[in-house]
Short mmCIF file of N, CA, C and O in Angstrom, two decimals:
data_model
loop_
_atom_site.label_atom_id
_atom_site.label_comp_id
_atom_site.label_asym_id
_atom_site.label_seq_id
_atom_site.Cartn_x
_atom_site.Cartn_y
_atom_site.Cartn_z
N UNK K 1 0.86 -1.18 0.00
CA UNK K 1 0.00 0.00 0.00
C UNK K 1 0.90 1.23 0.00
O UNK K 1 1.81 1.36 0.79
N UNK K 2 0.61 2.14 -0.89
CA UNK K 2 1.41 3.36 -0.95
C UNK K 2 0.94 4.34 0.10
O UNK K 2 -0.16 4.23 0.64
N UNK K 3 1.81 5.31 0.40
CA UNK K 3 1.46 6.33 1.40
C UNK K 3 0.23 7.11 0.96
O UNK K 3 -0.60 7.47 1.79
N UNK K 4 0.13 7.35 -0.35
CA UNK K 4 -1.01 8.10 -0.85
C UNK K 4 -2.33 7.36 -0.57
O UNK K 4 -3.30 7.96 -0.12
N UNK K 5 -2.35 6.06 -0.81
CA UNK K 5 -3.57 5.28 -0.56
C UNK K 5 -3.91 5.24 0.92
O UNK K 5 -5.06 5.21 1.29
N UNK K 6 -2.89 5.20 1.77
CA UNK K 6 -3.13 5.14 3.21
C UNK K 6 -3.85 6.39 3.70
O UNK K 6 -4.62 6.34 4.66
N UNK K 7 -3.62 7.53 3.05
CA UNK K 7 -4.21 8.80 3.49
C UNK K 7 -5.52 9.13 2.77
O UNK K 7 -6.19 10.09 3.13
N UNK K 8 -5.88 8.35 1.77
CA UNK K 8 -7.10 8.65 1.02
C UNK K 8 -8.32 8.62 1.93
O UNK K 8 -8.44 7.79 2.81
N UNK K 9 -9.22 9.55 1.73
CA UNK K 9 -10.44 9.60 2.51
C UNK K 9 -10.34 10.44 3.76
O UNK K 9 -11.33 10.65 4.45
N UNK K 10 -9.14 10.90 4.09
CA UNK K 10 -8.95 11.73 5.27
C UNK K 10 -8.75 13.18 4.84
O UNK K 10 -8.15 13.46 3.81
N UNK K 11 -9.25 14.10 5.66
CA UNK K 11 -9.10 15.52 5.32
C UNK K 11 -7.65 15.95 5.43
O UNK K 11 -6.87 15.37 6.20
N UNK K 12 -7.30 16.97 4.68
CA UNK K 12 -5.94 17.51 4.71
C UNK K 12 -5.60 18.01 6.12
O UNK K 12 -4.49 17.80 6.61
N UNK K 13 -6.57 18.64 6.80
CA UNK K 13 -6.34 19.14 8.15
C UNK K 13 -6.03 18.02 9.13
O UNK K 13 -5.13 18.15 9.97
N UNK K 14 -6.76 16.90 9.01
CA UNK K 14 -6.51 15.75 9.88
C UNK K 14 -5.12 15.17 9.62
O UNK K 14 -4.38 14.87 10.56
N UNK K 15 -4.76 15.03 8.37
CA UNK K 15 -3.44 14.49 8.01
C UNK K 15 -2.34 15.38 8.57
O UNK K 15 -1.36 14.89 9.15
N UNK K 16 -2.50 16.69 8.42
CA UNK K 16 -1.49 17.62 8.95
C UNK K 16 -1.39 17.54 10.47
O UNK K 16 -0.31 17.60 11.03
N UNK K 17 -2.54 17.40 11.13
CA UNK K 17 -2.52 17.31 12.59
C UNK K 17 -1.84 16.02 13.06
O UNK K 17 -1.03 16.03 13.99
N UNK K 18 -2.12 14.91 12.39
CA UNK K 18 -1.46 13.63 12.73
C UNK K 18 0.04 13.76 12.53
O UNK K 18 0.84 13.33 13.37
N UNK K 19 0.45 14.37 11.42
CA UNK K 19 1.88 14.54 11.15
C UNK K 19 2.53 15.45 12.20
O UNK K 19 3.64 15.19 12.64
N UNK K 20 1.82 16.51 12.60
CA UNK K 20 2.36 17.44 13.60
C UNK K 20 2.55 16.72 14.93
O UNK K 20 3.61 16.79 15.55
N UNK K 21 1.52 15.99 15.36
CA UNK K 21 1.62 15.27 16.63
C UNK K 21 2.65 14.15 16.55
O UNK K 21 3.37 13.87 17.50
N UNK K 22 2.73 13.50 15.40
CA UNK K 22 3.69 12.41 15.21
C UNK K 22 5.13 12.86 15.22
O UNK K 22 6.03 12.11 15.56
N UNK K 23 5.35 14.12 14.87
CA UNK K 23 6.73 14.63 14.83
C UNK K 23 7.17 15.26 16.14
O UNK K 23 8.32 15.66 16.27
N UNK K 24 6.28 15.33 17.12
CA UNK K 24 6.65 15.93 18.40
C UNK K 24 7.67 15.07 19.13
O UNK K 24 7.68 13.85 19.00
N UNK K 25 8.50 15.72 19.91
CA UNK K 25 9.52 15.05 20.69
C UNK K 25 8.85 14.15 21.73
O UNK K 25 7.92 14.56 22.42
N UNK K 26 9.33 12.93 21.84
CA UNK K 26 8.80 12.02 22.84
C UNK K 26 9.48 12.28 24.17
O UNK K 26 10.66 12.62 24.23
N UNK K 27 8.71 12.11 25.24
CA UNK K 27 9.23 12.32 26.58
C UNK K 27 9.15 11.00 27.32
O UNK K 27 8.08 10.39 27.41
N UNK K 28 10.27 10.54 27.85
CA UNK K 28 10.26 9.32 28.63
C UNK K 28 9.64 9.56 30.00
O UNK K 28 9.82 10.62 30.59
N UNK K 29 8.87 8.60 30.48
CA UNK K 29 8.26 8.73 31.81
C UNK K 29 8.46 7.43 32.58
O UNK K 29 8.65 6.37 31.99
N UNK K 30 8.42 7.54 33.88
CA UNK K 30 8.64 6.36 34.72
C UNK K 30 7.36 5.55 34.84
O UNK K 30 6.25 6.06 34.66
N UNK K 31 7.53 4.27 35.18
CA UNK K 31 6.38 3.40 35.39
C UNK K 31 5.53 3.90 36.56
O UNK K 31 4.30 3.86 36.51
N UNK K 32 6.19 4.42 37.60
CA UNK K 32 5.45 4.95 38.76
C UNK K 32 4.54 6.11 38.33
O UNK K 32 3.39 6.19 38.71
N UNK K 33 5.08 7.02 37.52
CA UNK K 33 4.31 8.16 37.03
C UNK K 33 3.10 7.67 36.24
O UNK K 33 1.98 8.12 36.44
N UNK K 34 3.33 6.70 35.35
CA UNK K 34 2.23 6.18 34.53
C UNK K 34 1.17 5.51 35.41
O UNK K 34 -0.03 5.68 35.18
N UNK K 35 1.61 4.76 36.40
CA UNK K 35 0.67 4.08 37.28
C UNK K 35 -0.19 5.07 38.05
O UNK K 35 -1.40 4.89 38.18
N UNK K 36 0.44 6.13 38.56
CA UNK K 36 -0.32 7.13 39.32
C UNK K 36 -1.36 7.81 38.45
O UNK K 36 -2.51 7.97 38.84
N UNK K 37 -0.98 8.21 37.23
CA UNK K 37 -1.95 8.87 36.35
C UNK K 37 -2.98 7.88 35.82
O UNK K 37 -4.12 8.26 35.60
N UNK K 38 -2.59 6.59 35.60
CA UNK K 38 -3.60 5.62 35.18
C UNK K 38 -4.62 5.42 36.26
O UNK K 38 -5.79 5.22 35.99
N UNK K 39 -4.22 5.46 37.56
CA UNK K 39 -5.18 5.32 38.65
C UNK K 39 -6.22 6.41 38.57
O UNK K 39 -7.42 6.13 38.68
N UNK K 40 -5.81 7.65 38.39
CA UNK K 40 -6.74 8.78 38.28
C UNK K 40 -7.64 8.58 37.07
O UNK K 40 -8.86 8.75 37.16
N UNK K 41 -7.05 8.19 35.97
CA UNK K 41 -7.85 7.96 34.76
C UNK K 41 -8.90 6.89 35.01
O UNK K 41 -10.06 7.04 34.64
N UNK K 42 -8.50 5.81 35.67
CA UNK K 42 -9.44 4.72 35.96
C UNK K 42 -10.56 5.17 36.87
O UNK K 42 -11.71 4.76 36.71
N UNK K 43 -10.25 6.03 37.84
CA UNK K 43 -11.30 6.54 38.73
C UNK K 43 -12.34 7.31 37.92
O UNK K 43 -13.54 7.17 38.13
N UNK K 44 -11.87 8.14 36.98
CA UNK K 44 -12.79 8.92 36.16
C UNK K 44 -13.58 8.01 35.21
O UNK K 44 -14.78 8.23 34.98
N UNK K 45 -12.93 7.00 34.65
CA UNK K 45 -13.64 6.07 33.77
C UNK K 45 -14.70 5.29 34.54
O UNK K 45 -15.82 5.11 34.05
N UNK K 46 -14.37 4.84 35.75
CA UNK K 46 -15.34 4.13 36.57
C UNK K 46 -16.54 5.03 36.91
O UNK K 46 -17.69 4.59 36.83
N UNK K 47 -16.26 6.26 37.26
CA UNK K 47 -17.34 7.19 37.61
C UNK K 47 -18.22 7.48 36.40
O UNK K 47 -19.45 7.52 36.51
N UNK K 48 -17.60 7.69 35.25
CA UNK K 48 -18.35 7.93 34.03
C UNK K 48 -19.25 6.72 33.72
O UNK K 48 -20.43 6.88 33.41
N UNK K 49 -18.68 5.53 33.85
CA UNK K 49 -19.46 4.31 33.60
C UNK K 49 -20.63 4.20 34.58
O UNK K 49 -21.75 3.85 34.17
N UNK K 50 -20.38 4.49 35.85
CA UNK K 50 -21.46 4.44 36.85
C UNK K 50 -22.59 5.40 36.49
O UNK K 50 -23.77 5.04 36.55
N UNK K 51 -22.22 6.61 36.11
CA UNK K 51 -23.24 7.60 35.77
C UNK K 51 -24.02 7.22 34.51
O UNK K 51 -25.24 7.36 34.46
N UNK K 52 -23.31 6.73 33.50
CA UNK K 52 -23.97 6.38 32.24
C UNK K 52 -24.87 5.16 32.37
O UNK K 52 -25.87 5.05 31.67
N UNK K 53 -24.51 4.24 33.25
CA UNK K 53 -25.29 3.00 33.36
C UNK K 53 -26.44 3.10 34.36
O UNK K 53 -27.25 2.18 34.44
N UNK K 54 -26.52 4.21 35.09
CA UNK K 54 -27.59 4.35 36.07
C UNK K 54 -28.92 4.50 35.33
O UNK K 54 -29.05 5.32 34.42
N UNK K 55 -29.92 3.71 35.72
CA UNK K 55 -31.22 3.80 35.02
C UNK K 55 -31.93 5.13 35.31
O UNK K 55 -31.57 5.84 36.25
N UNK K 56 -32.91 5.41 34.49
CA UNK K 56 -33.71 6.63 34.69
C UNK K 56 -34.30 6.64 36.10
O UNK K 56 -34.74 5.60 36.60
N UNK K 57 -34.33 7.82 36.68
CA UNK K 57 -34.88 7.97 38.03
C UNK K 57 -36.40 8.08 37.90
O UNK K 57 -36.91 8.99 37.24
N UNK K 58 -37.11 7.15 38.56
CA UNK K 58 -38.57 7.11 38.43
C UNK K 58 -39.29 7.42 39.74
O UNK K 58 -40.44 7.81 39.73
N UNK K 59 -38.59 7.22 40.86
CA UNK K 59 -39.26 7.44 42.13
C UNK K 59 -38.23 7.85 43.19
O UNK K 59 -37.04 7.98 42.91
N UNK K 60 -38.72 8.04 44.39
CA UNK K 60 -37.88 8.49 45.51
C UNK K 60 -36.76 7.49 45.81
O UNK K 60 -35.63 7.87 46.13
N UNK K 61 -37.04 6.20 45.68
CA UNK K 61 -36.04 5.16 45.93
C UNK K 61 -34.88 5.27 44.93
O UNK K 61 -33.70 5.18 45.32
N UNK K 62 -35.22 5.48 43.66
CA UNK K 62 -34.19 5.67 42.63
C UNK K 62 -33.35 6.91 42.92
O UNK K 62 -32.14 6.92 42.75
N UNK K 63 -34.03 7.95 43.37
CA UNK K 63 -33.34 9.21 43.70
C UNK K 63 -32.34 9.00 44.84
O UNK K 63 -31.22 9.50 44.79
N UNK K 64 -32.75 8.24 45.84
CA UNK K 64 -31.85 7.95 46.96
C UNK K 64 -30.65 7.11 46.51
O UNK K 64 -29.52 7.35 46.94
N UNK K 65 -30.89 6.13 45.64
CA UNK K 65 -29.79 5.32 45.10
C UNK K 65 -28.82 6.17 44.30
O UNK K 65 -27.60 6.00 44.40
N UNK K 66 -29.36 7.09 43.50
CA UNK K 66 -28.52 7.98 42.71
C UNK K 66 -27.68 8.87 43.63
O UNK K 66 -26.49 9.06 43.40
N UNK K 67 -28.29 9.38 44.68
CA UNK K 67 -27.57 10.22 45.64
C UNK K 67 -26.43 9.43 46.29
O UNK K 67 -25.33 9.96 46.45
N UNK K 68 -26.69 8.18 46.63
CA UNK K 68 -25.65 7.33 47.23
C UNK K 68 -24.50 7.11 46.24
O UNK K 68 -23.33 7.12 46.61
N UNK K 69 -24.85 6.90 44.97
CA UNK K 69 -23.82 6.70 43.96
C UNK K 69 -22.96 7.96 43.82
O UNK K 69 -21.74 7.88 43.73
N UNK K 70 -23.59 9.13 43.82
CA UNK K 70 -22.86 10.39 43.72
C UNK K 70 -21.92 10.54 44.92
O UNK K 70 -20.76 10.96 44.77
N UNK K 71 -22.39 10.19 46.10
CA UNK K 71 -21.54 10.25 47.29
C UNK K 71 -20.34 9.31 47.15
O UNK K 71 -19.22 9.65 47.52
N UNK K 72 -20.59 8.12 46.60
CA UNK K 72 -19.52 7.15 46.40
C UNK K 72 -18.49 7.69 45.40
O UNK K 72 -17.28 7.54 45.60
N UNK K 73 -18.97 8.33 44.35
CA UNK K 73 -18.07 8.93 43.36
C UNK K 73 -17.22 10.01 44.01
O UNK K 73 -16.00 10.09 43.77
N UNK K 74 -17.82 10.82 44.85
CA UNK K 74 -17.08 11.88 45.53
C UNK K 74 -15.97 11.29 46.40
O UNK K 74 -14.84 11.77 46.40
N UNK K 75 -16.28 10.21 47.10
CA UNK K 75 -15.28 9.53 47.93
C UNK K 75 -14.18 8.93 47.06
O UNK K 75 -12.99 9.03 47.38
N UNK K 76 -14.56 8.31 45.95
CA UNK K 76 -13.59 7.70 45.03
C UNK K 76 -12.56 8.72 44.56
O UNK K 76 -11.39 8.40 44.42
N UNK K 77 -12.99 9.94 44.35
CA UNK K 77 -12.11 10.98 43.80
C UNK K 77 -11.41 11.81 44.88
O UNK K 77 -10.74 12.78 44.56
N UNK K 78 -11.57 11.41 46.11
CA UNK K 78 -10.98 12.15 47.23
C UNK K 78 -9.47 12.34 47.08
O UNK K 78 -8.94 13.40 47.41
N UNK K 79 -8.77 11.34 46.57
CA UNK K 79 -7.31 11.40 46.48
C UNK K 79 -6.77 11.85 45.13
O UNK K 79 -5.57 11.72 44.87
N UNK K 80 -7.62 12.40 44.28
CA UNK K 80 -7.17 12.82 42.96
C UNK K 80 -6.07 13.88 43.06
O UNK K 80 -5.02 13.77 42.41
N UNK K 81 -6.29 14.91 43.84
CA UNK K 81 -5.31 16.02 43.90
C UNK K 81 -3.96 15.54 44.43
O UNK K 81 -2.93 15.79 43.78
N UNK K 82 -3.90 14.81 45.58
CA UNK K 82 -2.58 14.35 46.02
C UNK K 82 -1.93 13.36 45.05
O UNK K 82 -0.71 13.38 44.86
N UNK K 83 -2.73 12.52 44.41
CA UNK K 83 -2.17 11.56 43.45
C UNK K 83 -1.59 12.29 42.24
O UNK K 83 -0.50 11.96 41.76
N UNK K 84 -2.32 13.28 41.74
CA UNK K 84 -1.80 14.08 40.62
C UNK K 84 -0.53 14.82 41.03
O UNK K 84 0.42 14.90 40.26
N UNK K 85 -0.52 15.36 42.25
CA UNK K 85 0.68 16.08 42.73
C UNK K 85 1.88 15.15 42.77
O UNK K 85 2.98 15.53 42.35
N UNK K 86 1.69 13.92 43.26
CA UNK K 86 2.79 12.95 43.28
C UNK K 86 3.27 12.63 41.87
O UNK K 86 4.47 12.54 41.63
N UNK K 87 2.33 12.46 40.97
CA UNK K 87 2.69 12.18 39.58
C UNK K 87 3.47 13.31 38.95
O UNK K 87 4.46 13.08 38.25
N UNK K 88 3.06 14.54 39.21
CA UNK K 88 3.76 15.70 38.65
C UNK K 88 5.15 15.82 39.26
O UNK K 88 6.13 16.10 38.55
N UNK K 89 5.27 15.59 40.56
CA UNK K 89 6.59 15.62 41.20
C UNK K 89 7.51 14.57 40.61
O UNK K 89 8.68 14.84 40.33
N UNK K 90 6.98 13.37 40.41
CA UNK K 90 7.79 12.29 39.83
C UNK K 90 8.18 12.62 38.40
O UNK K 90 9.32 12.40 37.99
N UNK K 91 7.25 13.17 37.64
CA UNK K 91 7.54 13.57 36.26
C UNK K 91 8.65 14.61 36.24
O UNK K 91 9.60 14.50 35.47
N UNK K 92 8.54 15.61 37.09
CA UNK K 92 9.56 16.67 37.14
C UNK K 92 10.92 16.09 37.51
O UNK K 92 11.92 16.43 36.89
N UNK K 93 10.94 15.18 38.47
CA UNK K 93 12.19 14.57 38.90
C UNK K 93 12.80 13.74 37.76
O UNK K 93 13.99 13.83 37.49
N UNK K 94 11.97 12.95 37.10
CA UNK K 94 12.46 12.08 36.04
C UNK K 94 12.91 12.84 34.80
O UNK K 94 13.80 12.40 34.08
N UNK K 95 12.27 13.97 34.52
CA UNK K 95 12.55 14.70 33.28
C UNK K 95 13.41 15.94 33.47
O UNK K 95 13.66 16.65 32.51
N UNK K 96 13.86 16.20 34.67
CA UNK K 96 14.54 17.45 34.97
C UNK K 96 15.65 17.78 33.98
O UNK K 96 15.79 18.92 33.56
N UNK K 97 16.42 16.79 33.57
CA UNK K 97 17.52 17.07 32.65
C UNK K 97 17.11 16.94 31.19
O UNK K 97 17.81 17.42 30.31
N UNK K 98 15.98 16.30 30.91
CA UNK K 98 15.58 16.02 29.53
C UNK K 98 14.53 16.99 28.99
O UNK K 98 14.24 16.98 27.82
N UNK K 99 13.96 17.80 29.85
CA UNK K 99 12.78 18.57 29.46
C UNK K 99 13.14 19.88 28.76
O UNK K 99 14.11 20.53 29.11
N UNK K 100 12.36 20.23 27.76
CA UNK K 100 12.46 21.53 27.09
C UNK K 100 11.50 22.45 27.85
O UNK K 100 10.30 22.38 27.68
N UNK K 101 12.05 23.29 28.71
CA UNK K 101 11.22 24.06 29.64
C UNK K 101 10.25 25.00 28.95
O UNK K 101 9.19 25.27 29.45
N UNK K 102 10.59 25.50 27.78
CA UNK K 102 9.68 26.42 27.10
C UNK K 102 8.45 25.72 26.56
O UNK K 102 7.34 26.19 26.70
N UNK K 103 8.66 24.57 25.93
CA UNK K 103 7.56 23.90 25.24
C UNK K 103 6.86 22.88 26.13
O UNK K 103 5.64 22.89 26.28
N UNK K 104 7.62 21.99 26.74
CA UNK K 104 7.03 20.89 27.50
C UNK K 104 6.29 21.35 28.74
O UNK K 104 5.18 20.90 29.01
N UNK K 105 6.88 22.25 29.50
CA UNK K 105 6.21 22.71 30.73
C UNK K 105 4.94 23.48 30.41
O UNK K 105 3.97 23.37 31.16
N UNK K 106 4.94 24.22 29.33
CA UNK K 106 3.74 24.95 28.94
C UNK K 106 2.61 23.98 28.61
O UNK K 106 1.47 24.17 29.02
N UNK K 107 2.94 22.90 27.90
CA UNK K 107 1.94 21.90 27.55
C UNK K 107 1.41 21.19 28.79
O UNK K 107 0.20 20.98 28.94
N UNK K 108 2.30 20.84 29.71
CA UNK K 108 1.89 20.20 30.96
C UNK K 108 1.02 21.14 31.78
O UNK K 108 0.00 20.75 32.33
N UNK K 109 1.42 22.41 31.86
CA UNK K 109 0.67 23.40 32.62
C UNK K 109 -0.74 23.59 32.05
O UNK K 109 -1.71 23.67 32.79
N UNK K 110 -0.84 23.63 30.73
CA UNK K 110 -2.15 23.78 30.09
C UNK K 110 -3.05 22.58 30.41
O UNK K 110 -4.24 22.74 30.71
N UNK K 111 -2.47 21.37 30.36
CA UNK K 111 -3.24 20.18 30.69
C UNK K 111 -3.72 20.24 32.13
O UNK K 111 -4.90 20.00 32.41
N UNK K 112 -2.82 20.58 33.05
CA UNK K 112 -3.19 20.62 34.47
C UNK K 112 -4.23 21.71 34.74
O UNK K 112 -5.16 21.49 35.53
N UNK K 113 -4.10 22.86 34.08
CA UNK K 113 -5.11 23.92 34.24
C UNK K 113 -6.49 23.44 33.82
O UNK K 113 -7.48 23.63 34.54
N UNK K 114 -6.57 22.80 32.65
CA UNK K 114 -7.86 22.28 32.17
C UNK K 114 -8.39 21.20 33.10
O UNK K 114 -9.58 21.16 33.43
N UNK K 115 -7.49 20.32 33.53
CA UNK K 115 -7.88 19.23 34.40
C UNK K 115 -8.47 19.75 35.71
O UNK K 115 -9.55 19.34 36.13
N UNK K 116 -7.76 20.68 36.36
CA UNK K 116 -8.23 21.17 37.66
C UNK K 116 -9.47 22.05 37.54
O UNK K 116 -10.33 22.03 38.42
N UNK K 117 -9.60 22.80 36.46
CA UNK K 117 -10.82 23.58 36.26
C UNK K 117 -12.01 22.65 36.06
O UNK K 117 -13.10 22.89 36.61
N UNK K 118 -11.82 21.58 35.31
CA UNK K 118 -12.89 20.59 35.14
C UNK K 118 -13.24 19.94 36.47
O UNK K 118 -14.41 19.74 36.79
N UNK K 119 -12.22 19.63 37.24
CA UNK K 119 -12.45 19.00 38.55
C UNK K 119 -13.26 19.93 39.47
O UNK K 119 -14.18 19.48 40.14
N UNK K 120 -12.92 21.20 39.46
CA UNK K 120 -13.67 22.16 40.28
C UNK K 120 -15.13 22.18 39.87
O UNK K 120 -16.03 22.15 40.71
N UNK K 121 -15.37 22.21 38.57
CA UNK K 121 -16.75 22.21 38.08
C UNK K 121 -17.51 20.96 38.47
O UNK K 121 -18.66 21.01 38.89
N UNK K 122 -16.85 19.81 38.35
CA UNK K 122 -17.48 18.54 38.72
C UNK K 122 -17.79 18.51 40.20
O UNK K 122 -18.88 18.10 40.62
N UNK K 123 -16.83 18.96 41.03
CA UNK K 123 -17.07 18.98 42.48
C UNK K 123 -18.22 19.91 42.84
O UNK K 123 -19.00 19.62 43.76
N UNK K 124 -18.34 21.02 42.13
CA UNK K 124 -19.45 21.94 42.38
C UNK K 124 -20.78 21.26 42.05
O UNK K 124 -21.74 21.36 42.80
N UNK K 125 -20.83 20.54 40.93
CA UNK K 125 -22.06 19.85 40.54
C UNK K 125 -22.40 18.75 41.53
O UNK K 125 -23.57 18.56 41.89
N UNK K 126 -21.39 18.01 41.98
CA UNK K 126 -21.65 16.94 42.95
C UNK K 126 -22.16 17.52 44.26
O UNK K 126 -23.06 16.99 44.88
N UNK K 127 -21.56 18.65 44.68
CA UNK K 127 -21.97 19.28 45.94
C UNK K 127 -23.40 19.76 45.85
O UNK K 127 -24.16 19.70 46.81
#
């Protein structure tokens, strides 16, 4: 299969974006860092699954069950901030000599800003 055929059917913008992301510098990370962030990811996936699979609320009993589930989700996410902090500390330690401070830290900071703003919004809704 030629490269041209592999890209057929995809928009030029998508192809350019894939090429841009594919050419970015890779950053090595430790297994501990990955495990800590996977834990947080799994907590969010579990909570999303719980919310999506909850049946329609039809009566007071369903409402109470939903409230209990929301409380459980809040407890599940109790350690998100300290776990993320540990992951960021480990990442900084592991990458201290390898990191491009202008580009990489800006990207990490943007991710963390979005993540924590979303978390604040979710906590407000749960409360």
